Coordinates of C-alpha atoms in Angstrom, one line a residue:
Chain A
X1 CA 98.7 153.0 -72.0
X2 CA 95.0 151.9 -72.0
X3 CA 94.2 148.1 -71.8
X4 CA 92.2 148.9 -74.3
X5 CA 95.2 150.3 -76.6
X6 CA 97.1 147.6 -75.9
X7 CA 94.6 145.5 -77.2
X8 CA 94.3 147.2 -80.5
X9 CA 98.0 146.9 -81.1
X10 CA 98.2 143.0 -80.8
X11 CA 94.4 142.8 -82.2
X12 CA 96.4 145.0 -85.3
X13 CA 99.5 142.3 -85.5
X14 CA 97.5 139.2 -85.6
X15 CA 94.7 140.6 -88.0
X16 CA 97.2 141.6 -90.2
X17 CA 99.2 137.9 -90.2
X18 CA 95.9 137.4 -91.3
X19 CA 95.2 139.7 -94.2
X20 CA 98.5 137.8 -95.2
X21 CA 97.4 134.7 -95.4
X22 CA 97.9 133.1 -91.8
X23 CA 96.2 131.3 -89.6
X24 CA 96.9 130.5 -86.2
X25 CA 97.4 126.6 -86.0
X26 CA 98.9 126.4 -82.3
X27 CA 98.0 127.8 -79.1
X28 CA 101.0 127.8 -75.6
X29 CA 99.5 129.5 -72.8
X30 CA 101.9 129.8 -69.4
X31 CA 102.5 132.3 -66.8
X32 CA 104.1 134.8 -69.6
X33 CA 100.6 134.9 -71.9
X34 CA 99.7 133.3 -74.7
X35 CA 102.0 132.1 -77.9
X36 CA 100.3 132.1 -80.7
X37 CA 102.2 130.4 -83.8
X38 CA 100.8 131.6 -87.0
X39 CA 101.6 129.2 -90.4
X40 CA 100.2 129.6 -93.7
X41 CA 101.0 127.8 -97.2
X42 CA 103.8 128.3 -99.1
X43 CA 102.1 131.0 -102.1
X44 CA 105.2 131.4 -104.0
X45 CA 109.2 129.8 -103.9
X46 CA 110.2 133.4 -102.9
X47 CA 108.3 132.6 -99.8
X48 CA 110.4 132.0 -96.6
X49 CA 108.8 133.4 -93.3
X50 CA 105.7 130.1 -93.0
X51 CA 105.7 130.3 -89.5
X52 CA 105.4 133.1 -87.1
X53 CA 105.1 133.5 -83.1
X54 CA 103.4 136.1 -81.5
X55 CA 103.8 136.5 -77.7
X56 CA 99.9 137.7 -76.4
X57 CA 99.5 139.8 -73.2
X58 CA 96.2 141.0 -72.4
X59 CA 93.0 139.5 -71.7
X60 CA 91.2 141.1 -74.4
X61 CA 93.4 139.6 -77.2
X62 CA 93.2 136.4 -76.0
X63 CA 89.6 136.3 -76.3
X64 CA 90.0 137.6 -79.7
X65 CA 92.4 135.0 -81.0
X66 CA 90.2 132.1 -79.0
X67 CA 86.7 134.1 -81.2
X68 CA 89.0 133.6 -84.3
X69 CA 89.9 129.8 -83.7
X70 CA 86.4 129.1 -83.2
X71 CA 85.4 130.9 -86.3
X72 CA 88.3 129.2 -87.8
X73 CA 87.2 126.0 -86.9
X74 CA 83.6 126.3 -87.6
X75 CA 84.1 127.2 -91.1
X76 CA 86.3 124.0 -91.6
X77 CA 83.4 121.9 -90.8
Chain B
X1 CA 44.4 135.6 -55.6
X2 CA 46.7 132.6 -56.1
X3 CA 46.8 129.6 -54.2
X4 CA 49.7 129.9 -51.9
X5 CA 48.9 126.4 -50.7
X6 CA 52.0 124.1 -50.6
X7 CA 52.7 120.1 -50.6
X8 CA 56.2 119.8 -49.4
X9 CA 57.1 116.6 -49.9
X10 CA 54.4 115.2 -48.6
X11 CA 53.6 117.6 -46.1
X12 CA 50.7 120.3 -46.5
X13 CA 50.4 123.8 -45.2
X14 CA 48.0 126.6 -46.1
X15 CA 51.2 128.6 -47.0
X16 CA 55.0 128.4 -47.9
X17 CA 56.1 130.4 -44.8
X18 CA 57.1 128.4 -41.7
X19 CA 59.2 129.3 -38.6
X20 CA 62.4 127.3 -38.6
X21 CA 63.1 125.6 -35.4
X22 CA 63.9 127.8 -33.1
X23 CA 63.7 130.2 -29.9
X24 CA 60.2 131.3 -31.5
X25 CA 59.2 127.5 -32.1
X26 CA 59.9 126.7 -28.2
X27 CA 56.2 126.0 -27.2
X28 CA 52.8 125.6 -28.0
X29 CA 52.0 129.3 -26.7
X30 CA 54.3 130.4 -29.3
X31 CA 53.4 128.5 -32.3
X32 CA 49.6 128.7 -32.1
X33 CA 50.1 132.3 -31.6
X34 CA 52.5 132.1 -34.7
X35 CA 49.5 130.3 -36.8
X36 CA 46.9 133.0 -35.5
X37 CA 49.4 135.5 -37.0
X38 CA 49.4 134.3 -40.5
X39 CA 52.5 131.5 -40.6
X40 CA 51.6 128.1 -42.7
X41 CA 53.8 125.8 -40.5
X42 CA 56.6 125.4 -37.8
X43 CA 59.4 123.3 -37.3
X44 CA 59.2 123.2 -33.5
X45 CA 61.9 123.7 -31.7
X46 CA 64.7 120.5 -31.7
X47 CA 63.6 117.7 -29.5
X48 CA 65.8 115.2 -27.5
X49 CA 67.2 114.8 -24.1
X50 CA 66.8 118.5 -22.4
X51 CA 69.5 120.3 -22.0
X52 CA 71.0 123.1 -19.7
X53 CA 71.4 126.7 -21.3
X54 CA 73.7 129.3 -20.3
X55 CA 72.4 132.7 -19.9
X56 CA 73.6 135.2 -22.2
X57 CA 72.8 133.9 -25.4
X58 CA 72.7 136.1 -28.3
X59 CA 74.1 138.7 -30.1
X60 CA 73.3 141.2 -32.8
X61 CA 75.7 142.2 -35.8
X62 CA 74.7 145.7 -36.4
X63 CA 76.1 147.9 -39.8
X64 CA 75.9 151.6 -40.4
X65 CA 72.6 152.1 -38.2
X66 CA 70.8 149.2 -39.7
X67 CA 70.2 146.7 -36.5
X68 CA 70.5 143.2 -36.8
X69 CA 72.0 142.6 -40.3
X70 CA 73.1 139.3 -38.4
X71 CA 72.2 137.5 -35.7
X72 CA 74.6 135.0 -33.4
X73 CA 73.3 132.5 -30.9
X74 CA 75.0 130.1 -28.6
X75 CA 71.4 128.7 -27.3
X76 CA 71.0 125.2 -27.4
X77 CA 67.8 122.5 -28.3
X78 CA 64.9 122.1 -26.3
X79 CA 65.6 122.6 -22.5
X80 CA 61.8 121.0 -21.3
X81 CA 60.9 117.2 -21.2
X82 CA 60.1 115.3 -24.0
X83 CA 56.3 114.7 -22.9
X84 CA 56.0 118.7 -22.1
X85 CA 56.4 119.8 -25.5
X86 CA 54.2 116.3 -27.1
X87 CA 51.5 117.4 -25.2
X88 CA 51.9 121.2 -26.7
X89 CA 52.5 119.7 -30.0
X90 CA 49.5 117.7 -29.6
X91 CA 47.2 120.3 -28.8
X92 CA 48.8 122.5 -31.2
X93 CA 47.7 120.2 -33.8
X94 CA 44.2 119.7 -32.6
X95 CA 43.8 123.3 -32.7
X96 CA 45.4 123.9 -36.5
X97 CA 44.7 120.8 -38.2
X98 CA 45.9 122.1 -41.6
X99 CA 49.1 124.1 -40.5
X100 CA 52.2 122.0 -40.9
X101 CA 53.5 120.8 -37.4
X102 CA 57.1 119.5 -38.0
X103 CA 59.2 118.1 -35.4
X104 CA 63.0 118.4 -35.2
X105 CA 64.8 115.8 -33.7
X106 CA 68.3 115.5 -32.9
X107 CA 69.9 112.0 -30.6
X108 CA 73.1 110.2 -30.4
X109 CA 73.9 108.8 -33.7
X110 CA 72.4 105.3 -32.6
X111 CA 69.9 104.0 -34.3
X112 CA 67.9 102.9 -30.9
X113 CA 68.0 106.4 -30.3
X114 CA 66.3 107.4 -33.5
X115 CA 64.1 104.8 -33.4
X116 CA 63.0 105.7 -29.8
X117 CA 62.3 109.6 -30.5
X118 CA 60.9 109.1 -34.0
X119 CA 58.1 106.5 -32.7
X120 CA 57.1 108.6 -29.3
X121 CA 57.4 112.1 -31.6
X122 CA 54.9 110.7 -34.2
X123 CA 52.7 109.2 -32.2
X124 CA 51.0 112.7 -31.5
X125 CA 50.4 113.4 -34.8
X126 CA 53.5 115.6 -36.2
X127 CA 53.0 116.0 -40.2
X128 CA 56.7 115.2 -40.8
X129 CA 60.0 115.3 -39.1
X130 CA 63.6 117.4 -39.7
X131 CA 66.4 115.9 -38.5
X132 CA 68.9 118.5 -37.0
X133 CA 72.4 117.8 -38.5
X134 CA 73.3 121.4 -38.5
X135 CA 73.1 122.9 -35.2
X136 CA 77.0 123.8 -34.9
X137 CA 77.8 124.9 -31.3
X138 CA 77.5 122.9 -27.8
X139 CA 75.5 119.5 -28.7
X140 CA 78.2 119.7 -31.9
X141 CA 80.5 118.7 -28.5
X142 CA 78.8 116.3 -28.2
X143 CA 78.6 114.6 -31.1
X144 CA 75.6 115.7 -32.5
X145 CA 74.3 118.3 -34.6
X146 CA 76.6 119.8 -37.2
X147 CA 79.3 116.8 -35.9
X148 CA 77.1 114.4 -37.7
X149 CA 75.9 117.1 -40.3
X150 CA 79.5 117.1 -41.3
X151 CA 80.4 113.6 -42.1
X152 CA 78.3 112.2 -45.3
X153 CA 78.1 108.5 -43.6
X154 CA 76.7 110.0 -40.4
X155 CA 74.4 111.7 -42.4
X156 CA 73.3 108.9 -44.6
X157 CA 73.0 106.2 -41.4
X158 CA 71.4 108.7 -39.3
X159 CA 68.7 109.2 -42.0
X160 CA 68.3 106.1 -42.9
X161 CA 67.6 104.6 -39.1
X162 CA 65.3 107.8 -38.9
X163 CA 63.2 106.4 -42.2
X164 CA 62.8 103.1 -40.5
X165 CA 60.5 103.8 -38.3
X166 CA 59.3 107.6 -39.4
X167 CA 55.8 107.1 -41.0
X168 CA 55.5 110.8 -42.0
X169 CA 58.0 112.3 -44.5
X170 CA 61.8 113.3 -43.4
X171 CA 63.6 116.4 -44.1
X172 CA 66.9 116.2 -43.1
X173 CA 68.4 120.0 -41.9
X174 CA 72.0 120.4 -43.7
X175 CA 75.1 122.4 -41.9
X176 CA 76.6 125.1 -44.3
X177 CA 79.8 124.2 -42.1
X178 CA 81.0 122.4 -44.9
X179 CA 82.7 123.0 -48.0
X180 CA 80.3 121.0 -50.5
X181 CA 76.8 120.7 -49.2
X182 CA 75.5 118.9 -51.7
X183 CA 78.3 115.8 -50.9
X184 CA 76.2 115.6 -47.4
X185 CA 72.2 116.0 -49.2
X186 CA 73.5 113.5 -51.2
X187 CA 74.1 111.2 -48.8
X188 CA 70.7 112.3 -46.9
X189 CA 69.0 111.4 -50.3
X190 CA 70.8 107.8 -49.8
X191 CA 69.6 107.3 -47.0
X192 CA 65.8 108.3 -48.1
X193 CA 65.2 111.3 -47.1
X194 CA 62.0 113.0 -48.2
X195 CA 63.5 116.2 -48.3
X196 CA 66.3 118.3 -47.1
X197 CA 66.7 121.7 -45.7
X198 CA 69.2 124.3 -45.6
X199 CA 70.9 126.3 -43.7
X200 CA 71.3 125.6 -40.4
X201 CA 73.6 128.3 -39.1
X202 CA 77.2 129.7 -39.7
X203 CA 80.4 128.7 -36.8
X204 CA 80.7 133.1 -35.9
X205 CA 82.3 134.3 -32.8
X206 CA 79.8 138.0 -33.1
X207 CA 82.4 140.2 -31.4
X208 CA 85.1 141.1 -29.1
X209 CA 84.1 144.3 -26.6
X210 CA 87.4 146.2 -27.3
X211 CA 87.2 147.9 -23.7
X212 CA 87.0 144.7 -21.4
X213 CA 88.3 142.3 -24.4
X214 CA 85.2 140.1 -23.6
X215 CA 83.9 138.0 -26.4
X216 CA 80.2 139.2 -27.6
X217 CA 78.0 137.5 -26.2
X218 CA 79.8 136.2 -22.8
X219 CA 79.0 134.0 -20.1
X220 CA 80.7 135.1 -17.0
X221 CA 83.5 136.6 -19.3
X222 CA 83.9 133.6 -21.3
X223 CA 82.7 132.9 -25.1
X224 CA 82.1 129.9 -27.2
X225 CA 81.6 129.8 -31.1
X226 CA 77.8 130.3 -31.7
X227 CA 75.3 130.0 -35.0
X228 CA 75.0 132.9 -37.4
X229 CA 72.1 133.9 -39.4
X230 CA 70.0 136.7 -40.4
X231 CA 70.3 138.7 -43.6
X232 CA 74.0 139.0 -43.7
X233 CA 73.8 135.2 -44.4
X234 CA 71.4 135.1 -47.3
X235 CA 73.5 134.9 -50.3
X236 CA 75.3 131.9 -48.6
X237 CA 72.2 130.5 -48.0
X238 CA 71.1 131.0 -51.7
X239 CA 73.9 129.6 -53.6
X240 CA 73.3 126.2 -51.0
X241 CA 70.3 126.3 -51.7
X242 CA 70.6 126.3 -55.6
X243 CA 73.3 124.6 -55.8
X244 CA 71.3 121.5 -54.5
X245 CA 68.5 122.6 -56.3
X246 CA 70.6 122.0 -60.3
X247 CA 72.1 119.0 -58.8
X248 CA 70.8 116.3 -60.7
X249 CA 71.4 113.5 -57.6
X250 CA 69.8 115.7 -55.1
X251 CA 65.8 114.9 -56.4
X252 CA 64.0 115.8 -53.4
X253 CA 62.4 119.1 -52.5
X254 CA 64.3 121.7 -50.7
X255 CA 63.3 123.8 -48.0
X256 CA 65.1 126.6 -47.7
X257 CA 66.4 129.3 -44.9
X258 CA 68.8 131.9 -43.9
X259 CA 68.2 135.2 -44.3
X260 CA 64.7 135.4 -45.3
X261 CA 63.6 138.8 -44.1
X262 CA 60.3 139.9 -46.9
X263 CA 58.6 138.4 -49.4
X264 CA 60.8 139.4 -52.1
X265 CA 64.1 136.6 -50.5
X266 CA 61.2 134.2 -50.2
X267 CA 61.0 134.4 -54.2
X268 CA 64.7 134.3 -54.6
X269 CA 64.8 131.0 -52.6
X270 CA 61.6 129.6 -54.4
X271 CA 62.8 130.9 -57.9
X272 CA 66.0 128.8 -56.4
X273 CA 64.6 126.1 -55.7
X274 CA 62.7 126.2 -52.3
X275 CA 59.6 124.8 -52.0
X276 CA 59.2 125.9 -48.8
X277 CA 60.2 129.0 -46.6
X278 CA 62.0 128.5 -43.4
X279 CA 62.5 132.3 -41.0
X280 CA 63.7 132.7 -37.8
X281 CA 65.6 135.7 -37.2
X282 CA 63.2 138.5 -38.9
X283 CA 60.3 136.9 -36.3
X284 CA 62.8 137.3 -33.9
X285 CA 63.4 140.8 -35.1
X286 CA 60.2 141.9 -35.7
X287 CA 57.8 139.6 -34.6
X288 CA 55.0 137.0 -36.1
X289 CA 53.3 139.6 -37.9
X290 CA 56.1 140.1 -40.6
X291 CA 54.2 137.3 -41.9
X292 CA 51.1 139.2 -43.0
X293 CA 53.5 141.0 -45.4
X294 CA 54.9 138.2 -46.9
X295 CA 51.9 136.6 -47.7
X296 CA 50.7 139.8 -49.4
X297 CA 53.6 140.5 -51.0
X298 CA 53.9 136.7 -52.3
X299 CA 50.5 136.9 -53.5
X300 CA 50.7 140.3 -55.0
X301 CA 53.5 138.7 -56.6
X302 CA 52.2 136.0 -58.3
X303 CA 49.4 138.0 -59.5
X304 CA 51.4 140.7 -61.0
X305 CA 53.0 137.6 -62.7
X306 CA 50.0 136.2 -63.7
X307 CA 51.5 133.1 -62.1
X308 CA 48.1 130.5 -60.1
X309 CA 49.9 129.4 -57.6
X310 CA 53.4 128.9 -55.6
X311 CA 54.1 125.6 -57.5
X312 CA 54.5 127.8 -60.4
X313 CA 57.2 129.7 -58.7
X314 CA 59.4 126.8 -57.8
X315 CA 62.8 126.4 -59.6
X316 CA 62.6 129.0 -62.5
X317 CA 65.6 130.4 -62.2
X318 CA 67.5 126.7 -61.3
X319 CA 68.7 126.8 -65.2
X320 CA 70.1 130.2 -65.2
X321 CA 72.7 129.0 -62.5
X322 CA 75.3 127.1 -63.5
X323 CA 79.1 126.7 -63.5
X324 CA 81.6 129.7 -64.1
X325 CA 83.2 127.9 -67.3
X326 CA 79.6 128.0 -68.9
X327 CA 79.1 131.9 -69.1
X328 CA 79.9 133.9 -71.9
X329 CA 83.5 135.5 -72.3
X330 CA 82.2 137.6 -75.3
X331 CA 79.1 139.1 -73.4
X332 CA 79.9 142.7 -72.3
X333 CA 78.4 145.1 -70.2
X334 CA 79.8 149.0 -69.8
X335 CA 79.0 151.6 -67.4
X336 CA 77.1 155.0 -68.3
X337 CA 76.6 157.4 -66.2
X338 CA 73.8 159.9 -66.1
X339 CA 75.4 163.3 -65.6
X340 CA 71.8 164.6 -64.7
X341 CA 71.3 162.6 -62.2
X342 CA 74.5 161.8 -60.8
X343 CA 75.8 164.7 -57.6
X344 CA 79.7 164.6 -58.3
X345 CA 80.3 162.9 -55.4
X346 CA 83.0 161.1 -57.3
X347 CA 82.8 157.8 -55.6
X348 CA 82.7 155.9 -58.5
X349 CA 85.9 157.8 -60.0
X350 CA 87.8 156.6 -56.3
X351 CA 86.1 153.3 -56.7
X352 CA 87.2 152.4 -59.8
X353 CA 90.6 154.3 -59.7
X354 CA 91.7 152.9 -56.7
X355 CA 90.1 149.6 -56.8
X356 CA 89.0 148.5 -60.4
X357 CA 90.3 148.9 -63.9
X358 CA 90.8 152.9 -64.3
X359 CA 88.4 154.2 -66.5
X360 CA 86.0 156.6 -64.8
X361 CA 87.6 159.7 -66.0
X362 CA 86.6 163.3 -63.8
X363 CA 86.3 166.0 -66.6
X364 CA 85.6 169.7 -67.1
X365 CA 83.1 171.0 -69.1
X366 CA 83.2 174.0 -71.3
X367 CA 81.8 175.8 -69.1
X368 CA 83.7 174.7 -65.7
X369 CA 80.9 172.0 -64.6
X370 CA 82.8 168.8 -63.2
X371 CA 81.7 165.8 -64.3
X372 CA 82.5 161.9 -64.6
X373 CA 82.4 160.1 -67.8
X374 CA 83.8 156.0 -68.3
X375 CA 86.1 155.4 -71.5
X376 CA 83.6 152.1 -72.4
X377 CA 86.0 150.6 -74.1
X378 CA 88.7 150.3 -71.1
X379 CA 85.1 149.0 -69.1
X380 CA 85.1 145.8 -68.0
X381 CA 82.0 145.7 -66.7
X382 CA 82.8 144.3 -63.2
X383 CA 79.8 146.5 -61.5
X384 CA 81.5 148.2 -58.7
X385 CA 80.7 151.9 -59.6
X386 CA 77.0 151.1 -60.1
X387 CA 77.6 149.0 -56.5
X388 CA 79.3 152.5 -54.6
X389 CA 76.9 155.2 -56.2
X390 CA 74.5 156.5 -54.0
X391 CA 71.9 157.7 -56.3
X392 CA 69.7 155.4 -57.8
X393 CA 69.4 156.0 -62.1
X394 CA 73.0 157.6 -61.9
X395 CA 74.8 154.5 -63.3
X396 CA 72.8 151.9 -65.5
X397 CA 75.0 148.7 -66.8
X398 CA 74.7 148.8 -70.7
X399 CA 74.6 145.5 -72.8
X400 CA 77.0 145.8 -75.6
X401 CA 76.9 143.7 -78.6
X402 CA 79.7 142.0 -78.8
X403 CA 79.3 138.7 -80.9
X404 CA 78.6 135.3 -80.7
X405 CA 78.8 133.4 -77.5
X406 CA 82.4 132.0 -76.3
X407 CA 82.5 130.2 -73.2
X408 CA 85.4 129.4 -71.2
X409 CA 84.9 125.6 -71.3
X410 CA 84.4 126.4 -75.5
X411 CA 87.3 128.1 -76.1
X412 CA 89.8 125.5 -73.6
X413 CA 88.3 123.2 -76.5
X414 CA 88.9 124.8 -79.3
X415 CA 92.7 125.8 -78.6
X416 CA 93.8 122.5 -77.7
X417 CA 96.4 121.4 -80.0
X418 CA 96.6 120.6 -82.7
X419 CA 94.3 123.5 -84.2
X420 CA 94.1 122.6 -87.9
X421 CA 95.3 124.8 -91.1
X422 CA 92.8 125.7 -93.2

C-alpha cells in the first residue's frame, strides 16, 4: 500500500472520532508511533465508549492530528 | 555602475575581492601583480618565524573530467625572513595606497610573541592584521595554527594579546576543524577582535595511488594530513559562514572564504553574511584575472538588482536561515515532470525507486510511448529526481497549498499534555 493510502485510512478513523463528537485530548509518542486518546462528553446515559485510543503510524497522519490540535487549540482561545 | 567599494571593519579596499593568504599572496611580485589584475586587497601570505617546506606539496581532487573540484595542500607559512617580506609589503603599499594590504600573523601562543610581530608588522603600514588560527597541518604540530584555532581560550588570549598592541583592526582566521565555529568566533569576539574570517582549510588526506599505495601528494613516499579547499568546500564554508553571521553574540563583520570560484558564490557569501571575499584556489586554478569577471559579474549584479552598492548586498538572506525546528512541516512541494522535455532516460524512476520514497511510476501510453509520471500525493518533495535529471526544465518542484504553517518546535508545544477538551 501507498503511504499515501495509509494515510487516508487513519486520516478516515480520526476524522470520523470526530464527526462523533471527539476530540483528541492526549498525545504518547514512542518508538511504536503515536497514541492518540480521543474523549468527548457524555451526550446521552446510553453513552459508554468516552475514551478511545488510536495507535498512529505514518508521518503524514501525525502532522494531521498535530494541524488538528493546533486548530483545536486556537479556537479555545 | 554600483560602488563596489567596501569598509571592512575598518579596513577599505576599492573592491570586496581579496586573495586569502596564501601561495599567490607569497610576495610583493605577486600581489602588486594581483592589484594590477583587478583584486581589492590581499591577505599576504602568514608571517612569523620562516619555516622549511617539503617539496611535493599539493594535490588536486578531480570528478568526472571537471579538474580541481578540490584542492589539498601540505605547504606551510612564509618560508623568507620577516624583514624580506616588510620591505615587499612596504613597497607594496606605497605603490597601491587604496588596496587593502592585510597581514597574517601566526607565533607561539605568548603574548611577547604577539606583541613582537604585531608592532614590527604594523610599523610598515599594513591596513589590518588576520590572525591565523586555522592553518591545520605541520605548525598545527607545533602548537599553532588550527591547535590554538581549536581551543576557545587560546583563541580568546591569543586575540586579546594581539589587540594590545595592534593599532589597525584584527580579523581573526577561524579553523572549520571544529564542531561549533561559532563557540571559537565567540571567544575571538571576547577577546576584541574587529572581525573574523572563515574558513581556513579542511584536515583531508587527497588520495592513495592504488598502484604504489603512496599517499597523494608524497614526500619521499610518505604523506601527512594537508588543508582542503576549493569548490568541493563551499557549502561547508557557507553554512560557517552564516551561521556566525544570525548569531546574535558574534557582532563583528565576517569575511568569508572557501570555495569561491565566480561572482555568483561571492553573492552567496555576501547574501550570507560576508562583507568581504577571501579566494585562493580559483587564482590558483586560473589565475589573477578571474578577478575581472567577478567584478563584472558583481556589478552586473547589483545593477540588475537595482541595488547602489555592495553594502546593500550584505546579510539579506541571514533571516531566511535558521534552525530545522523553525521550518514549516505543512509546506509541500511535488515533483512534475515535463514529458516533452524529459528523454526517458529513467533516472529519476531508479533514483527515486531505489533510493527515495517510490513514486515516479514508468507508464505506457496509448499509443506505446514510455513515459514517467510521479503519483504527487505519495511525493515528498525531498528533490532527488530534479537533483539526478540531466535535462534542464524536465523536472520543476511545484509548491502545493497545503495550509497554515506548523512548525516542528509549534507542534512539540501544542501536543504536550495535557491538551484541553473543548
Amino acid at each position: 500500500m501507498s503511504s499515501y493510502a495509509e494515510f487516508l485510512e487513519e486520516k478516515k478513523k480520526i476524522d470520523e472520532l470526530y464527526e462523533k463528537g471527539y476530540t483528541i485530548t492526549a498525545v504518547r509518542e514512542d518508538l511504536s508511533g503515536a497514541y492518540l486518546t480521543f474523549e468527548r462528553s457524555k451526550l446521552d446515559l446510553n453513552d459508554i465508549e468516552e475514551k478511545i485510543e488510536l495507535h498512529i503510524l505514518t508521518a503524514d497522519t501525525r502532522k494531521y492530528f498535530s494541524n488538528l490540535i493546533i486548530a483545536q487549540q486556537k479556537e479555545l482561545i | 555602475m554600483a560602488d563596489l567599494r567596501v569598509n571592512f571593519a575598518g579596513i577599505k579596499a576599492p573592491n570586496p575581492f581579496w586573495l586569502a593568504s596564501a601561495p599567490p599572496t607569497n610576495s610583493g611580485y605577486q600581489v602588486q601583480r594581483a592589484f594590477e589584475a583587478g583584486w581589492g586587497g590581499a591577505v599576504w601570505k602568514t608571517l612569523g618565524e620562516p619555516i622549511l617546506n617539503v617539496s611535493s606539496r599539493f594535490a588536486g581532487t578531480h570528478f568526472n573530467g571537471q579538474r580541481v573540484v578540490g584542492f589539498n595542500n601540505i605547504e606551510l607559512i612564509t618560508d623568507r625572513p620577516l624583514e624580506v617580506n616588510l620591505q615587499e609589503i612596504y613597497e607594496t603599499k606605497k605603490k597601491f595606497p587604496n588596496h587593502a594590504v592585510i597581514a597574517s600573523l601566526m607565533v607561539e601562543p605568548k603574548q611577547e610573541k604577539w606583541h613582537e610581530i604585531v608592532k614590527k608588522v604594523q610599523d610598515v603600514g599594513v591596513d589590518g592584521f588576520e590572525l591565523n588560527f586555522g592553518c591545520p597541518h605541520g605548525m598545527a604540530e607545533r602548537g599553532m595554527g588550527s591547535a590554538s584555532g581549536q581551543v576557545p581560550e587560546l583563541v580568546e588570549k591569543q586575540t586579546y594579546w594581539a589587540k594590545e598592541a595592534a593599532k589597525v583592526p584584527v580579523i581573526v582566521k577561524l579553523t572549520p576543524n571544529i564542531t561549533d565555529i561559532t563557540a571559537t568566533a565567540y571567544a575571538a569576539v571576547q577577546g576584541g577582535a574587529d572581525a573574523v574570517s572563515m574558513i581556513n582549510t579542511i584536515n583531508s588526506l587527497a588520495g592513495v595511488d592504488i598502484d604504489t599505495w603512496k599517499t597523494i601528494p608524497n614526500v619521499a613516499g610518505k604523506g601527512a594530513h594537508g588543508g582542503y579547499c576549493g569548490p568541493a568546500v563551499k557549502p561547508i564554508a557557507l553554512n560557517m559562514v552564516a551561521e556566525c553571521a544570525r548569531n546574535p553574540e558574534i557582532n563583528v563583520p565576517i569575511s568569508g572564504m572557501g570555495g569561491v570560484s565566480t561572482w555568483k558564490d561571492a553573492v552567496e557569501f555576501m547574501l550570507m553574511g560576508a562583507g568581504s571575499i577571501q579566494v585562493c584556489t580559483a587564482a590558483m586554478h586560473h589565475g589573477f584575472s578571474i578577478v575581472e569577471d567577478m567584478v563584472d559579474g558583481l556589478n552586473n549584479y547589483l545593477d540588475d538588482k537595482g541595488i547602489e552598492s555592495v553594502a546593500g548586498l550584505i546579510g539579506q538572506s541571514v533571516e531566511k536561515y535558521s534552525d530545522w525546528g523553525h521550518l514549516d512541516l505543512n509546506y509541500k512541494v511535488v515533483a512534475r515532470i515535463n514529458n516533452d522535455v524529459c528523454i526517458n532516460c529513467n533516472k529519476c524512476h531508479i533514483a527515486c525507486e531505489d533510493t527515495s520514497h517510490q513514486c515516479i511510476d514508468m507508464l505506457t501510453s496509448e499509443n506505446g510511448n514510455a513515459y514517467l509520471e510521479v503519483r504527487e500525493e505519495d511525493c515528498v518533495g525531498c528533490n532527488l529526481c530534479s537533483i539526478v535529471c540531466p535535462v534542464d526544465g524536465a523536472i520543476s518542484m511545484v509548491e502545493i497549498p497545503n495550509g497554515e504553517p506548523m512548525t516542528w518546535n509549534q507542534r512539540q508545544e501544542a501536543i504536550k499534555l495535557p491538551i484541553c477538551n473543548s
